[in-house]
């Protein structure tokens, strides 16, 4: 069982664990003597904490810098104790340690009382989803083992815990003198409760969430064809629930569905069912194109939320604040997507639970209630319903800088498009030839190239020239003006003399494009002055990331474009720069 | 689901995360029990395949049985096997056994330097050619950006503070006091060009867990771990000059488990037979900051 020990700096976490290791005879032979010897050599008094603070810098400074895992055993079971640092500067290390724990011990110095990080850590423990907490009121020897001092801490901290929806048992202890750790000392006759050791053994083991709906983030799709293995294996770790051979399964956010054909194992007895906690693998009856990042769900159970907007509690560990208007990466389950901070609703100081409404950014060590917007829709559950699929991290500049839990989905503007798409994907009849085989035969990645720009800049000329060039080089390519859709596909919504409903028009264009991309084609489409909103509708309906925007001429709209082609350029030079883009993106290969 | 099942599932999850996120991925195989358990877990994770390269650093002072066993399993399991070595230091006889370096310097040259330069592709790599049944110069000199290693946090102090996905900078150095956070099962899978990430799927395993798993899965291990009648066996494997056998009667896996649980080894640190640890003030921090496993 994993237990984290947290609390304010210098309140004695490492000392308690060190002493517990000694008193329960859990140290390897000679370790205690060796540490005592090192202390003597450096003319330092021996401290139990040195048994854990293994780093040279930690011993010099006398503080814990990074969480250590300590293996520890009682008569009842094995423990990994995660000794978390109490200094504010190392909060990210504390959070790292605590996010692996099933229960927590929180240490408060009886003399100093409740401090800033006693509260901050309490809040983090609650937010990380740990529900079992025992508070150790330490250094009782320094306050003459007085009950009233202990009670004062109990009252003050219980008030705080109520606010973060946690309940705890309190134990008066002394790390250096060893009171109430492994056994009762008799110096606190007024205390009749458990020792720390008994409290540890009383923590309940987390039960596997087997009764929740099935959730499995897809880690990968394996095809080891070069080793003569023809299986197409979906791999991932089951977060909640269970799944059996023959069950119908749906992948979100795409909405594609199939049936479980086999459950794959190696050097393990065959299984008919996979359950929460298992690193699993299975194959499907009907071959559908899915990839890492989708969330696998049982068809007859509650579906997850699908949206590009959601409200979440975020805690920020980056030194630079999280700000609106900047693109970050979000990782949730196995999905990774671009994300922006849309709005900060309130920011809270975790040390005193005071909140401010007036901030528009999230600073180092802030906890905030905010709204996020992802580039493409993601699948998730509110953390309250299913914790594992409701938590995420934010990555900036290659590092995890923030963590959060989702409170609720917020509808986005593309929800009407996505409803159609999910219906379509659910009922989609797959072709006998797989996407990969087709891509290999054509040696190209099916893609949509949107050539857009202001009126009369030569969009169609460029698009046709691109089509001709790629065709002459053996590519399967097709040019389609957006007007081609207007009188046929749009016949029912196009009234003479009036403009067509543009969002619906774009959705239909995207549906046509989706069919052509499924056929393996590189499709070149021209349209006047597409905006970011237009692009988002197209992205919601086209079943691939392979959409590239070419802006031709001056004065671009707010659309995210991949390349701008100058109008002054010779057509062939324009074609060349689009071709370079397609090569860079791996759509076509370099000669 | 018992404790070993849990450990196995987490390790497989981490291996799959590594494979999905790192294009140039390798696994360090020291031939010892831990990295062999890791290799076994990889075959489970990828349903019978090992879809990345295994790297061994050959100091030339390894116990001969280790190299034999390495090449046997390479052939039998059809592994992508590569080794690297510090030819320069060996030719200049800059080693502890030759009397020209202390233990720590020898470790740094033959292991850390060889490891860093083999991973980065600056020094030659030798790849096993299965059809020719021999090692030959590997034309691939691309640096490995993901490096899987079998370190465990119960081994020594600096390993107790490791992350599952642990960043190394351009010089392979480890900034131990400023490690990135690792939340729930989200790891550091994004990295700047020129840097690499060490991946540690066995962090939560203890020495006893490793032997219990070897027993349960019937994993082939090198014979040096067992007493063959002289009352001696190796508990931890390394170079023959700095690793010493311990006094032990254990002749098989079951007897080792018993010895670790309640026998004479129940309270003795695993690496007590490793001389270089003692020279680093009882840990490996200095070596490991510099890039040692």
GROMACS .gro file of C-alpha atoms in nm, chain A residues 220-394:
model
  175
  220UNK     CA    1  -0.152   0.202  -2.897
  221UNK     CA    2  -0.260  -0.013  -3.190
  222UNK     CA    3   0.004  -0.280  -3.258
  223UNK     CA    4   0.076  -0.440  -3.593
  224UNK     CA    5   0.395  -0.640  -3.579
  225UNK     CA    6   0.362  -0.744  -3.942
  226UNK     CA    7   0.738  -0.746  -4.005
  227UNK     CA    8   0.759  -1.034  -3.759
  228UNK     CA    9   0.488  -1.225  -3.945
  229UNK     CA   10   0.224  -1.133  -3.688
  230UNK     CA   11  -0.105  -1.041  -3.859
  231UNK     CA   12  -0.296  -0.937  -3.547
  232UNK     CA   13  -0.413  -0.577  -3.512
  233UNK     CA   14  -0.402  -0.533  -3.137
  234UNK     CA   15  -0.561  -0.254  -2.935
  235UNK     CA   16  -0.359  -0.203  -2.616
  236UNK     CA   17  -0.432  -0.006  -2.300
  237UNK     CA   18  -0.478  -0.018  -1.925
  238UNK     CA   19  -0.836  -0.057  -1.804
  239UNK     CA   20  -0.921   0.231  -1.568
  240UNK     CA   21  -1.267   0.123  -1.457
  241UNK     CA   22  -1.519  -0.155  -1.517
  242UNK     CA   23  -1.472  -0.467  -1.727
  243UNK     CA   24  -1.503  -0.591  -2.084
  244UNK     CA   25  -1.556  -0.938  -2.229
  245UNK     CA   26  -1.521  -1.110  -2.564
  246UNK     CA   27  -1.830  -1.035  -2.773
  247UNK     CA   28  -1.901  -0.698  -2.607
  248UNK     CA   29  -1.979  -0.406  -2.834
  249UNK     CA   30  -1.729  -0.127  -2.788
  250UNK     CA   31  -1.730   0.240  -2.892
  251UNK     CA   32  -1.424   0.464  -2.922
  252UNK     CA   33  -1.455   0.834  -2.835
  253UNK     CA   34  -1.429   1.110  -2.948
  254UNK     CA   35  -1.459   0.948  -3.297
  255UNK     CA   36  -1.769   0.744  -3.208
  256UNK     CA   37  -1.648   0.442  -3.411
  257UNK     CA   38  -1.767   0.104  -3.296
  258UNK     CA   39  -1.680  -0.264  -3.321
  259UNK     CA   40  -1.701  -0.587  -3.122
  260UNK     CA   41  -1.431  -0.750  -2.911
  261UNK     CA   42  -1.310  -1.059  -3.097
  262UNK     CA   43  -1.022  -1.189  -2.882
  263UNK     CA   44  -0.839  -1.092  -2.566
  264UNK     CA   45  -0.465  -1.118  -2.626
  265UNK     CA   46  -0.210  -1.228  -2.366
  266UNK     CA   47   0.146  -1.358  -2.370
  267UNK     CA   48   0.289  -1.604  -2.119
  268UNK     CA   49  -0.035  -1.564  -1.924
  269UNK     CA   50  -0.337  -1.798  -1.921
  270UNK     CA   51  -0.609  -1.705  -2.177
  271UNK     CA   52  -0.878  -1.466  -2.050
  272UNK     CA   53  -1.237  -1.393  -2.153
  273UNK     CA   54  -1.265  -1.069  -1.957
  274UNK     CA   55  -1.039  -0.776  -1.881
  275UNK     CA   56  -1.090  -0.575  -1.563
  276UNK     CA   57  -0.989  -0.246  -1.398
  277UNK     CA   58  -0.616  -0.220  -1.333
  278UNK     CA   59  -0.512  -0.464  -1.606
  279UNK     CA   60  -0.268  -0.365  -1.878
  280UNK     CA   61  -0.472  -0.530  -2.153
  281UNK     CA   62  -0.485  -0.604  -2.522
  282UNK     CA   63  -0.762  -0.718  -2.755
  283UNK     CA   64  -0.855  -0.749  -3.122
  284UNK     CA   65  -1.176  -0.640  -3.296
  285UNK     CA   66  -1.426  -0.815  -3.521
  286UNK     CA   67  -1.474  -0.531  -3.765
  287UNK     CA   68  -1.155  -0.346  -3.861
  288UNK     CA   69  -1.193   0.024  -3.787
  289UNK     CA   70  -0.932   0.293  -3.805
  290UNK     CA   71  -0.855   0.420  -3.457
  291UNK     CA   72  -0.536   0.536  -3.292
  292UNK     CA   73  -0.380   0.628  -2.958
  293UNK     CA   74  -0.577   0.884  -2.761
  294UNK     CA   75  -0.929   0.747  -2.809
  295UNK     CA   76  -1.124   0.634  -2.505
  296UNK     CA   77  -1.271   0.282  -2.533
  297UNK     CA   78  -1.615   0.247  -2.376
  298UNK     CA   79  -1.880  -0.028  -2.359
  299UNK     CA   80  -2.166   0.049  -2.601
  300UNK     CA   81  -2.446  -0.027  -2.355
  301UNK     CA   82  -2.304   0.181  -2.068
  302UNK     CA   83  -2.302   0.555  -1.990
  303UNK     CA   84  -2.096   0.735  -2.257
  304UNK     CA   85  -1.826   0.988  -2.160
  305UNK     CA   86  -1.862   1.362  -2.227
  306UNK     CA   87  -1.727   1.487  -2.559
  307UNK     CA   88  -1.643   1.854  -2.585
  308UNK     CA   89  -1.371   2.101  -2.662
  309UNK     CA   90  -1.468   2.307  -2.357
  310UNK     CA   91  -1.476   2.214  -1.991
  311UNK     CA   92  -1.455   2.362  -1.642
  312UNK     CA   93  -1.179   2.235  -1.414
  313UNK     CA   94  -0.983   2.292  -1.096
  314UNK     CA   95  -0.622   2.354  -1.189
  315UNK     CA   96  -0.312   2.376  -0.974
  316UNK     CA   97  -0.015   2.539  -1.137
  317UNK     CA   98   0.346   2.445  -1.072
  318UNK     CA   99   0.514   2.649  -1.345
  319UNK     CA  100   0.725   2.949  -1.251
  320UNK     CA  101   0.578   3.141  -1.544
  321UNK     CA  102   0.202   3.195  -1.495
  322UNK     CA  103  -0.057   3.020  -1.711
  323UNK     CA  104  -0.217   3.286  -1.930
  324UNK     CA  105  -0.499   3.317  -2.185
  325UNK     CA  106  -0.416   3.344  -2.553
  326UNK     CA  107  -0.122   3.105  -2.532
  327UNK     CA  108  -0.129   2.748  -2.662
  328UNK     CA  109  -0.040   2.469  -2.419
  329UNK     CA  110  -0.066   2.091  -2.445
  330UNK     CA  111  -0.313   1.893  -2.241
  331UNK     CA  112  -0.264   1.523  -2.166
  332UNK     CA  113  -0.572   1.336  -2.050
  333UNK     CA  114  -0.576   0.957  -2.050
  334UNK     CA  115  -0.361   0.887  -2.355
  335UNK     CA  116  -0.495   1.183  -2.555
  336UNK     CA  117  -0.275   1.483  -2.618
  337UNK     CA  118  -0.424   1.799  -2.762
  338UNK     CA  119  -0.356   2.170  -2.789
  339UNK     CA  120  -0.538   2.370  -2.524
  340UNK     CA  121  -0.594   2.731  -2.424
  341UNK     CA  122  -0.703   2.885  -2.098
  342UNK     CA  123  -1.035   3.044  -2.195
  343UNK     CA  124  -1.131   3.209  -1.868
  344UNK     CA  125  -1.024   3.217  -1.503
  345UNK     CA  126  -1.337   3.210  -1.286
  346UNK     CA  127  -1.157   3.239  -0.953
  347UNK     CA  128  -0.812   3.182  -0.806
  348UNK     CA  129  -0.761   3.042  -0.461
  349UNK     CA  130  -0.467   3.056  -0.226
  350UNK     CA  131  -0.448   2.697  -0.107
  351UNK     CA  132  -0.274   2.808   0.211
  352UNK     CA  133  -0.575   2.995   0.350
  353UNK     CA  134  -0.855   2.909   0.104
  354UNK     CA  135  -0.905   3.280   0.031
  355UNK     CA  136  -1.020   3.329  -0.327
  356UNK     CA  137  -1.001   3.618  -0.570
  357UNK     CA  138  -1.227   3.670  -0.870
  358UNK     CA  139  -1.027   3.943  -1.037
  359UNK     CA  140  -0.727   3.754  -1.172
  360UNK     CA  141  -0.686   3.667  -1.537
  361UNK     CA  142  -0.389   3.434  -1.501
  362UNK     CA  143  -0.280   3.146  -1.280
  363UNK     CA  144   0.046   3.200  -1.090
  364UNK     CA  145   0.304   2.960  -0.945
  365UNK     CA  146   0.134   2.748  -0.672
  366UNK     CA  147  -0.213   2.897  -0.738
  367UNK     CA  148  -0.521   2.679  -0.746
  368UNK     CA  149  -0.781   2.804  -0.992
  369UNK     CA  150  -1.131   2.734  -1.113
  370UNK     CA  151  -1.118   2.788  -1.489
  371UNK     CA  152  -1.257   2.711  -1.832
  372UNK     CA  153  -1.036   2.545  -2.093
  373UNK     CA  154  -1.079   2.509  -2.467
  374UNK     CA  155  -0.904   2.235  -2.665
  375UNK     CA  156  -0.832   2.252  -3.038
  376UNK     CA  157  -1.026   1.933  -3.107
  377UNK     CA  158  -1.289   1.777  -2.886
  378UNK     CA  159  -1.171   1.530  -2.623
  379UNK     CA  160  -1.349   1.251  -2.433
  380UNK     CA  161  -1.360   1.261  -2.052
  381UNK     CA  162  -1.578   1.215  -1.745
  382UNK     CA  163  -1.632   1.464  -1.463
  383UNK     CA  164  -1.381   1.358  -1.194
  384UNK     CA  165  -1.662   1.318  -0.947
  385UNK     CA  166  -1.814   1.039  -1.159
  386UNK     CA  167  -1.492   0.866  -1.272
  387UNK     CA  168  -1.172   1.005  -1.121
  388UNK     CA  169  -0.929   0.835  -1.360
  389UNK     CA  170  -1.079   0.979  -1.679
  390UNK     CA  171  -1.144   1.321  -1.525
  391UNK     CA  172  -0.786   1.424  -1.448
  392UNK     CA  173  -0.532   1.587  -1.675
  393UNK     CA  174  -0.196   1.759  -1.687
  394UNK     CA  175  -0.086   2.070  -1.876
   0.00000   0.00000   0.00000
